[in-house]
Short mmCIF file of C-alpha atoms in Angstrom, two decimals:
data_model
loop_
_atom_site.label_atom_id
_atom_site.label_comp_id
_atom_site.label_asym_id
_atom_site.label_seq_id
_atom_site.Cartn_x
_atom_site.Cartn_y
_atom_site.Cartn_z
CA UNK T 1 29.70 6.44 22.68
CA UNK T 2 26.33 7.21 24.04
CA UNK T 3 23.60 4.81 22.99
CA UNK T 4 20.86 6.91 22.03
CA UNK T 5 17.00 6.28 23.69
CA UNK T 6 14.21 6.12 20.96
CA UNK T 7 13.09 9.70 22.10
CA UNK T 8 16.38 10.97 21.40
CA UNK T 9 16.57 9.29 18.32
CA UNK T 10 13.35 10.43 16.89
CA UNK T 11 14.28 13.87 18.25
CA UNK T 12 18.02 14.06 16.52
CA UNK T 13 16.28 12.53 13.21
CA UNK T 14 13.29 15.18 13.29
CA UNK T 15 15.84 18.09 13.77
CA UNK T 16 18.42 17.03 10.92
CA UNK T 17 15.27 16.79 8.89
CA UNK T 18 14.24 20.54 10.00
CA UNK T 19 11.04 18.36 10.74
CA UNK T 20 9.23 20.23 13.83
CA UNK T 21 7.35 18.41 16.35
CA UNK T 22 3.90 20.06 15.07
CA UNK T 23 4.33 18.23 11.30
CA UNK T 24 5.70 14.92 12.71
CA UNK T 25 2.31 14.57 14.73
CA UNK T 26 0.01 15.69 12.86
CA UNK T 27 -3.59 14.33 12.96
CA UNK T 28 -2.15 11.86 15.38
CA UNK T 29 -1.58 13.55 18.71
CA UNK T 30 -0.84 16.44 20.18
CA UNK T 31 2.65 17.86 19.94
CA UNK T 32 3.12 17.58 23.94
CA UNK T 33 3.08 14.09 23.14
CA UNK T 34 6.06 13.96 21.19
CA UNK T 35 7.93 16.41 23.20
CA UNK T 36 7.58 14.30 26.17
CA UNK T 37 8.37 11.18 24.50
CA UNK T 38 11.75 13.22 23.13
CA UNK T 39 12.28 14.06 26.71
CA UNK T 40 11.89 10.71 27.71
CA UNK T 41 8.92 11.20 29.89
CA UNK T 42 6.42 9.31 28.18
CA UNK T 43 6.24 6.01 25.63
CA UNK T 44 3.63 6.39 23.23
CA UNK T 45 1.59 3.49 22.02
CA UNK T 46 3.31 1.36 19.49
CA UNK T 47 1.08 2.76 16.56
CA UNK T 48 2.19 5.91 17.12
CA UNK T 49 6.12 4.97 17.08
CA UNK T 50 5.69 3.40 14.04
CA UNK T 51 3.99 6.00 12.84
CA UNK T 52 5.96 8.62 13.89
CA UNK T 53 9.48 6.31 12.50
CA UNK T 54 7.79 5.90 9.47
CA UNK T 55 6.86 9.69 8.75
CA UNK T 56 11.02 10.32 9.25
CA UNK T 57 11.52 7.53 6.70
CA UNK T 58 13.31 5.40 9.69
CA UNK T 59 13.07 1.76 10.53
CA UNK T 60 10.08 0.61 12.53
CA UNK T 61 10.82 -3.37 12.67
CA UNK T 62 12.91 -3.27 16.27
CA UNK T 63 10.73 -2.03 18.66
CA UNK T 64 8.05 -4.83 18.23
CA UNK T 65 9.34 -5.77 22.27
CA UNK T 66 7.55 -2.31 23.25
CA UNK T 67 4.46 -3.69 22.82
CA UNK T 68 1.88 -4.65 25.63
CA UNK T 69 -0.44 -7.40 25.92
CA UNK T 70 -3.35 -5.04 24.20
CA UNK T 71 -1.16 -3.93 21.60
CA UNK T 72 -0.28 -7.57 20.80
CA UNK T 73 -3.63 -8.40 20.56
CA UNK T 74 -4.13 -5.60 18.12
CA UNK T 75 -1.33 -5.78 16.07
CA UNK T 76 -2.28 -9.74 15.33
CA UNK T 77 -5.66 -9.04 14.69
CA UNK T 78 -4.51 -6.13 11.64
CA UNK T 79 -2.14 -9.26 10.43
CA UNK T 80 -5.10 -11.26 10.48
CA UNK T 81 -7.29 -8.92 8.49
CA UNK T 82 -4.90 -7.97 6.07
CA UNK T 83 -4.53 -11.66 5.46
CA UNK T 84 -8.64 -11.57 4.81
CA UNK T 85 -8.48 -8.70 2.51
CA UNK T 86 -6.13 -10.16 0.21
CA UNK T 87 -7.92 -13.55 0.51
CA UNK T 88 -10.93 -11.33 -0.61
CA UNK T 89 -9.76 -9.41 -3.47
CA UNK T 90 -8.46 -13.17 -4.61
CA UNK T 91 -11.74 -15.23 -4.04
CA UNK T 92 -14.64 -16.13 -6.30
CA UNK T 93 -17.68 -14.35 -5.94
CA UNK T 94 -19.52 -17.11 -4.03
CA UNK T 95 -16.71 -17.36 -1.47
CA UNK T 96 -16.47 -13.54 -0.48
CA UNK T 97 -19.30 -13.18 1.71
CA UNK T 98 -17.91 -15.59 4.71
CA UNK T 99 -14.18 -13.61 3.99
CA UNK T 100 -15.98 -10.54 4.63
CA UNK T 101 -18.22 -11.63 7.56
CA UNK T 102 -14.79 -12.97 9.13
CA UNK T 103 -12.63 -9.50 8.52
CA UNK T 104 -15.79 -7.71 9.80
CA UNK T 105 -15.91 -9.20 13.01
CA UNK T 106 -12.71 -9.10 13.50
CA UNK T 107 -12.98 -5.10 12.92
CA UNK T 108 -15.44 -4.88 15.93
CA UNK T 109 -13.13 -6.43 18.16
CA UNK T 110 -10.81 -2.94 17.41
CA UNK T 111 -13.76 -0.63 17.86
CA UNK T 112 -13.35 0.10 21.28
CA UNK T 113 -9.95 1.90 20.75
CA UNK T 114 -9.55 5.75 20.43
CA UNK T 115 -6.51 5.53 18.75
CA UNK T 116 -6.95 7.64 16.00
CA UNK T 117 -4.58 5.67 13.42
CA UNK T 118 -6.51 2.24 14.77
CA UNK T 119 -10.15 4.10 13.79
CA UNK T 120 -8.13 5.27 10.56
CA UNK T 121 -7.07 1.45 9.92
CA UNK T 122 -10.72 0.21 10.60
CA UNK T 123 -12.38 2.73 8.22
CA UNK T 124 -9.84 1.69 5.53
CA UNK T 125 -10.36 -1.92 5.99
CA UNK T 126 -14.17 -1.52 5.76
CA UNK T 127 -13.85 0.03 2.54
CA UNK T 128 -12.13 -2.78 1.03
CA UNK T 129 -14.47 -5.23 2.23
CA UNK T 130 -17.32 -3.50 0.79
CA UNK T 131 -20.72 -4.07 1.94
CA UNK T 132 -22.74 -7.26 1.93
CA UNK T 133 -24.86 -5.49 -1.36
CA UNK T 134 -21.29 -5.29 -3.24
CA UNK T 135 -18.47 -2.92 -3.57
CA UNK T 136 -18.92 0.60 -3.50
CA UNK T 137 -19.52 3.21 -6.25
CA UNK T 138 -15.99 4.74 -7.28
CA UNK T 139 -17.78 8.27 -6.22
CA UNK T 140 -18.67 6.52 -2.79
CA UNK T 141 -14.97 5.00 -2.72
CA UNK T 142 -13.35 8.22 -3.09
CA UNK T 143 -15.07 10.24 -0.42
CA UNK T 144 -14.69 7.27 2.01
CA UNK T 145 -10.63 7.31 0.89
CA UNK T 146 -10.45 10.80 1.36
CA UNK T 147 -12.68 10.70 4.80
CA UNK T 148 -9.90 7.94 5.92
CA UNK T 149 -7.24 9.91 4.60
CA UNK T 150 -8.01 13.23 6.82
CA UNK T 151 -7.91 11.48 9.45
CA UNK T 152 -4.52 11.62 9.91
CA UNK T 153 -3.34 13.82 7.35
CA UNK T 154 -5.91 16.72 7.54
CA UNK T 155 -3.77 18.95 5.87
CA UNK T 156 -3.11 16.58 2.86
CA UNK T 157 -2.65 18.40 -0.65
CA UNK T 158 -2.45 15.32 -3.63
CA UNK T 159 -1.26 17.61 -5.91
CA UNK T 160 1.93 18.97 -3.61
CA UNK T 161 2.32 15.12 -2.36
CA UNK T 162 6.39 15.77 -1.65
CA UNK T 163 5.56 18.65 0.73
CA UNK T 164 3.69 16.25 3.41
CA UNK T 165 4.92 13.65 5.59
CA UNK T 166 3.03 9.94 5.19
CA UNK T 167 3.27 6.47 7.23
CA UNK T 168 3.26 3.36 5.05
CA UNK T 169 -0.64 3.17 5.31
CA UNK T 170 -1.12 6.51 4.54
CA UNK T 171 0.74 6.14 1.25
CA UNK T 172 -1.76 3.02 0.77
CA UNK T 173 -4.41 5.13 1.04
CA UNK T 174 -3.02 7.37 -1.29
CA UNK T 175 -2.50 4.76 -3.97
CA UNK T 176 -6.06 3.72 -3.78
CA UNK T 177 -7.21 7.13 -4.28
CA UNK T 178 -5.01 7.00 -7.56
CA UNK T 179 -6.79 3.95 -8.13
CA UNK T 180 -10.60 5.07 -8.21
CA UNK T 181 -9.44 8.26 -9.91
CA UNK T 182 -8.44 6.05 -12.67
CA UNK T 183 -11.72 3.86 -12.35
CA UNK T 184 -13.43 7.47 -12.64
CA UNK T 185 -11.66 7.97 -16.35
CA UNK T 186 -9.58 10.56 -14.81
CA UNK T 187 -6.24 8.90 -15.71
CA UNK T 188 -4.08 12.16 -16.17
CA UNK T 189 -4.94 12.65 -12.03
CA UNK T 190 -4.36 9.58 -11.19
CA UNK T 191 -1.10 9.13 -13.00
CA UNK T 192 0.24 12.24 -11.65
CA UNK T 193 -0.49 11.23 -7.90
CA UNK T 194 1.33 7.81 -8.64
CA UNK T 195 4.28 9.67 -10.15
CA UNK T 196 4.27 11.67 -7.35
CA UNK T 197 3.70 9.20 -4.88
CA UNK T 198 6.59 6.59 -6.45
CA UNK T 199 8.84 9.41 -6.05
CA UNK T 200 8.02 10.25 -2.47
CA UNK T 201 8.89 6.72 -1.33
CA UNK T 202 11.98 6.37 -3.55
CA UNK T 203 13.09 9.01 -1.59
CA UNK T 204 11.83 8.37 1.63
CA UNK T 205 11.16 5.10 2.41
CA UNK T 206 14.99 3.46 1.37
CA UNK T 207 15.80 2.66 5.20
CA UNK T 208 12.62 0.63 6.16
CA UNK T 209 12.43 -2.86 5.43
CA UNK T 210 9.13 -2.49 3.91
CA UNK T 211 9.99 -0.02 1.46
CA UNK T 212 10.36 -2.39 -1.46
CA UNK T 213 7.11 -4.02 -1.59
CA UNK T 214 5.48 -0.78 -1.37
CA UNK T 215 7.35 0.61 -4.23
CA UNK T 216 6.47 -2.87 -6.17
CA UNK T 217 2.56 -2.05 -5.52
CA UNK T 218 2.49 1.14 -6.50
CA UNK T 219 4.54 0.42 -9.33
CA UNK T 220 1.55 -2.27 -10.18
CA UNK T 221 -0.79 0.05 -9.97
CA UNK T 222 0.77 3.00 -11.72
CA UNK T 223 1.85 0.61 -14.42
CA UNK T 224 -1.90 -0.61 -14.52
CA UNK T 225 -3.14 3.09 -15.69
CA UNK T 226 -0.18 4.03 -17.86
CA UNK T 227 -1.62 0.95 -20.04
CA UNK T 228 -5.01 2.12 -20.35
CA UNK T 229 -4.03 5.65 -20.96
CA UNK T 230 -1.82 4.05 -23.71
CA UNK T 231 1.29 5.02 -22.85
CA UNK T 232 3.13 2.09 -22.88
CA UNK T 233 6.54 2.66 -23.28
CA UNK T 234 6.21 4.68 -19.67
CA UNK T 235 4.16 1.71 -18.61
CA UNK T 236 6.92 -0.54 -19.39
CA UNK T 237 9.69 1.09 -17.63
CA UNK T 238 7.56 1.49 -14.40
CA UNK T 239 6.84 -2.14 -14.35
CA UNK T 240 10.29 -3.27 -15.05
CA UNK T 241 11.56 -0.91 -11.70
CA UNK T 242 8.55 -2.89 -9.66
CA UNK T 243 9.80 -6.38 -11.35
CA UNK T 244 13.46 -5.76 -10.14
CA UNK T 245 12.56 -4.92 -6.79
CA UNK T 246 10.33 -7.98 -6.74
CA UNK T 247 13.39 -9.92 -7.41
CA UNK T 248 15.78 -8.11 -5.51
CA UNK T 249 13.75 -7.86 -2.41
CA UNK T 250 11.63 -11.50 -2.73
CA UNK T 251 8.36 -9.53 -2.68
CA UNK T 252 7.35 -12.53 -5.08
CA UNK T 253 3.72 -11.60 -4.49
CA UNK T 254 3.22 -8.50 -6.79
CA UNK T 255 5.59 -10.19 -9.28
CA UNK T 256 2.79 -11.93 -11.44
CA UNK T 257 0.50 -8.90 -11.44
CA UNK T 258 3.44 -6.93 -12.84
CA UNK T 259 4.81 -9.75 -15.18
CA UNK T 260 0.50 -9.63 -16.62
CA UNK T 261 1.32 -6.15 -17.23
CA UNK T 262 4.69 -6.22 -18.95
CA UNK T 263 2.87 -8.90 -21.04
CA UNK T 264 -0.20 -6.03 -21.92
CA UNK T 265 2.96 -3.27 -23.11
CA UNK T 266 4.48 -6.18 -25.48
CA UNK T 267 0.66 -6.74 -27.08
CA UNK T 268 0.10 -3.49 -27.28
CA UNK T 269 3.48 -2.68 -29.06
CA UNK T 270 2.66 -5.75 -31.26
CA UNK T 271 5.23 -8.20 -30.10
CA UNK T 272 3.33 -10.84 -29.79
CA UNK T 273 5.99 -13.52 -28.78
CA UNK T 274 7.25 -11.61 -25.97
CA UNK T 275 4.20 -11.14 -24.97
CA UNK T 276 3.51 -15.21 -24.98
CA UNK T 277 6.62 -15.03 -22.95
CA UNK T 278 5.47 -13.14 -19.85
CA UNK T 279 1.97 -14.19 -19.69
CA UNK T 280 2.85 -17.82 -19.36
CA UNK T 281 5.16 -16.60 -15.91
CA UNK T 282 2.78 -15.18 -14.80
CA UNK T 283 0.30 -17.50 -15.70
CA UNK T 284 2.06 -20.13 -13.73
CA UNK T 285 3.17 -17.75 -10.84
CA UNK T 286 -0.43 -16.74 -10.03
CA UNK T 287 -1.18 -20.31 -10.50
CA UNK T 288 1.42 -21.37 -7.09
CA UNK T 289 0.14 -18.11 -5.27
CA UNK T 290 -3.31 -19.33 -5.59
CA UNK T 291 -4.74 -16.20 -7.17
CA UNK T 292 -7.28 -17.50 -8.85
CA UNK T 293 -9.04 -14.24 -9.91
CA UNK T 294 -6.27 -12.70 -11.85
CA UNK T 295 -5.50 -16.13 -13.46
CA UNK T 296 -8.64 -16.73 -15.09
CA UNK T 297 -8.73 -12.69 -16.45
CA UNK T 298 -5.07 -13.92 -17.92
CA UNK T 299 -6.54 -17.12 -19.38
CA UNK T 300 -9.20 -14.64 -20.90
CA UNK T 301 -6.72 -11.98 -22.06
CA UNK T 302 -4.50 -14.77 -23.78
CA UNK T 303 -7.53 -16.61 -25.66
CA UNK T 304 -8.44 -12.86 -27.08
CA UNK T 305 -5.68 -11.94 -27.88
CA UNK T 306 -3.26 -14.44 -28.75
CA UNK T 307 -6.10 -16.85 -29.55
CA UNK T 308 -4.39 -19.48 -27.42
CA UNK T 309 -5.16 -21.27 -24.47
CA UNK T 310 -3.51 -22.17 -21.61
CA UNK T 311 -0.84 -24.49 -21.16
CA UNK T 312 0.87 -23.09 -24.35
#
């Protein structure tokens, strides 16, 4: 048999799909592009694979040995600031400033790229960080979400989510704009782009390796404004399908944040001892993660409302 080339592949994965080559590029190049990388005329940048693999709901982890020196370079610096952001959202107040002086910098090394998805990443990232005054407004948030969003997905319709195709950072940017709809008090919107957007990478997402540690996030956060909308038996089953695929998949890191939660339904429900029960694990599990932020709102949650303290 044949071994297929990655042009092929992505061309005999696109078709079965009844995906044409003007929706798989989208925002992202121009549909010569792909047919000439079907054709096996031209290798697009390694963003763009990935990008393109990802939008078909295919693997993207083998083809890290098409990358070139520049794209090496690039690639580590994203690890590196992804490893600042979550350093960020995790430090004390004092110690964000030098976190975000150290992700900024490391932004302006990517500035002199054209690559639209790398000017999409750098815009996202910039949100996160804030500015040096403090994070922005939720109105401010949302326009710059939706500004980064456009980028790629011009097209992008949040209430027909299913109809679209999305790379894993596009779905990120998705769930944030959940996020600061909730933040807005417009929980009904946000819940129904989080239903919508659980279900599109349920059903899209199962062959990338990936795939379960984005469906524990946005189970997080979709859990997260169930809660305050009060609707806590939904709540509950959301953040027991993000807790088993924290366990089945060893994406240990959202399992705390989701174990908080499950801990907020029992309160809420008034079973108070199983709610002892899963906010001492996760208690101690943001405790060996280092999360110090979301461990002292627990100790704070606990003393109000159990009227304990921690160890207990």
């Amino acid at each position: 048999m044949r071994e297929l080339s990655l042009g092929e592949y992505i061309k005999q994965e696109r078709i079965r799909q009844g995906i044409t080559q003007e929706q798989l590029c989208e925002g992202i190049c121009e549909p010569i592009t792909i047919s000439r990388m079907e054709n096996g005329k031209q290798i697009p940048s390694y963003t763009r694979i990935c990008t393109f693999l990802q939008r078909l709901g295919l693997p993207d982890d083998q083809y890290f040995a098409l990358l070139n020196q520049n794209e090496l370079e690039i690639k580590t610096l994203q690890d590196e600031i992804r490893a600042d952001i979550i350093r960020f959202g995790r430090a004390k107040p004092e110690n964000r400033p030098a976190i975000r002086a150290s992700g900024i910098q490391k932004l302006e090394k990517l500035e002199c790229t054209n690559e639209r998805i790398i000017q999409q990443y750098i815009l996202a990232m910039r949100g996160s960080f804030g500015t040096p005054q403090g994070a922005y407004s939720p109105k401010e948030r949302l326009e710059l979400l939706l500004e980064t969003l456009h980028i790629t997905v011009p097209n992008c319709n949040l209430e027909e989510i299913g109809l679209g195709l999305y790379s894993l950072d596009e779905t990120s940017l998705i769930s944030q704009i959940a996020n600061v709809y909730a933040d807005m008090g417009q929980l009904n919107k946000s819940i129904d782009i989080y239903r919508q957007l659980l279900k599109y990478i349920h059903k899209h997402y199962s062959k990338i390796s990936r795939y379960a540690g984005k469906v524990a996030l946005v189970s997080h956060n979709y859990t997260q404004v169930l809660l305050i909308s009060g609707r806590y038996k939904d709540a509950f089953e959301i953040a027991e399908l993000g807790r088993n695929i924290c366990v089945k998949y060893n994406h240990y890191q959202f399992l705390p944040g989701i174990l908080d939660l499950m801990g907020g339904c029992y309160f809420y429900q008034g079973n108070l001892e199983k709610c002892k029960e899963y906010y001492r694990d996760a208690y101690y599990l943001y405790k060996v993660i280092g999360n110090e932020r979301d461990r002292l709102l627990l100790e704070k949650a606990a003393k109000e409302r159990l009227g304990l303290d921690f160890p207990f």
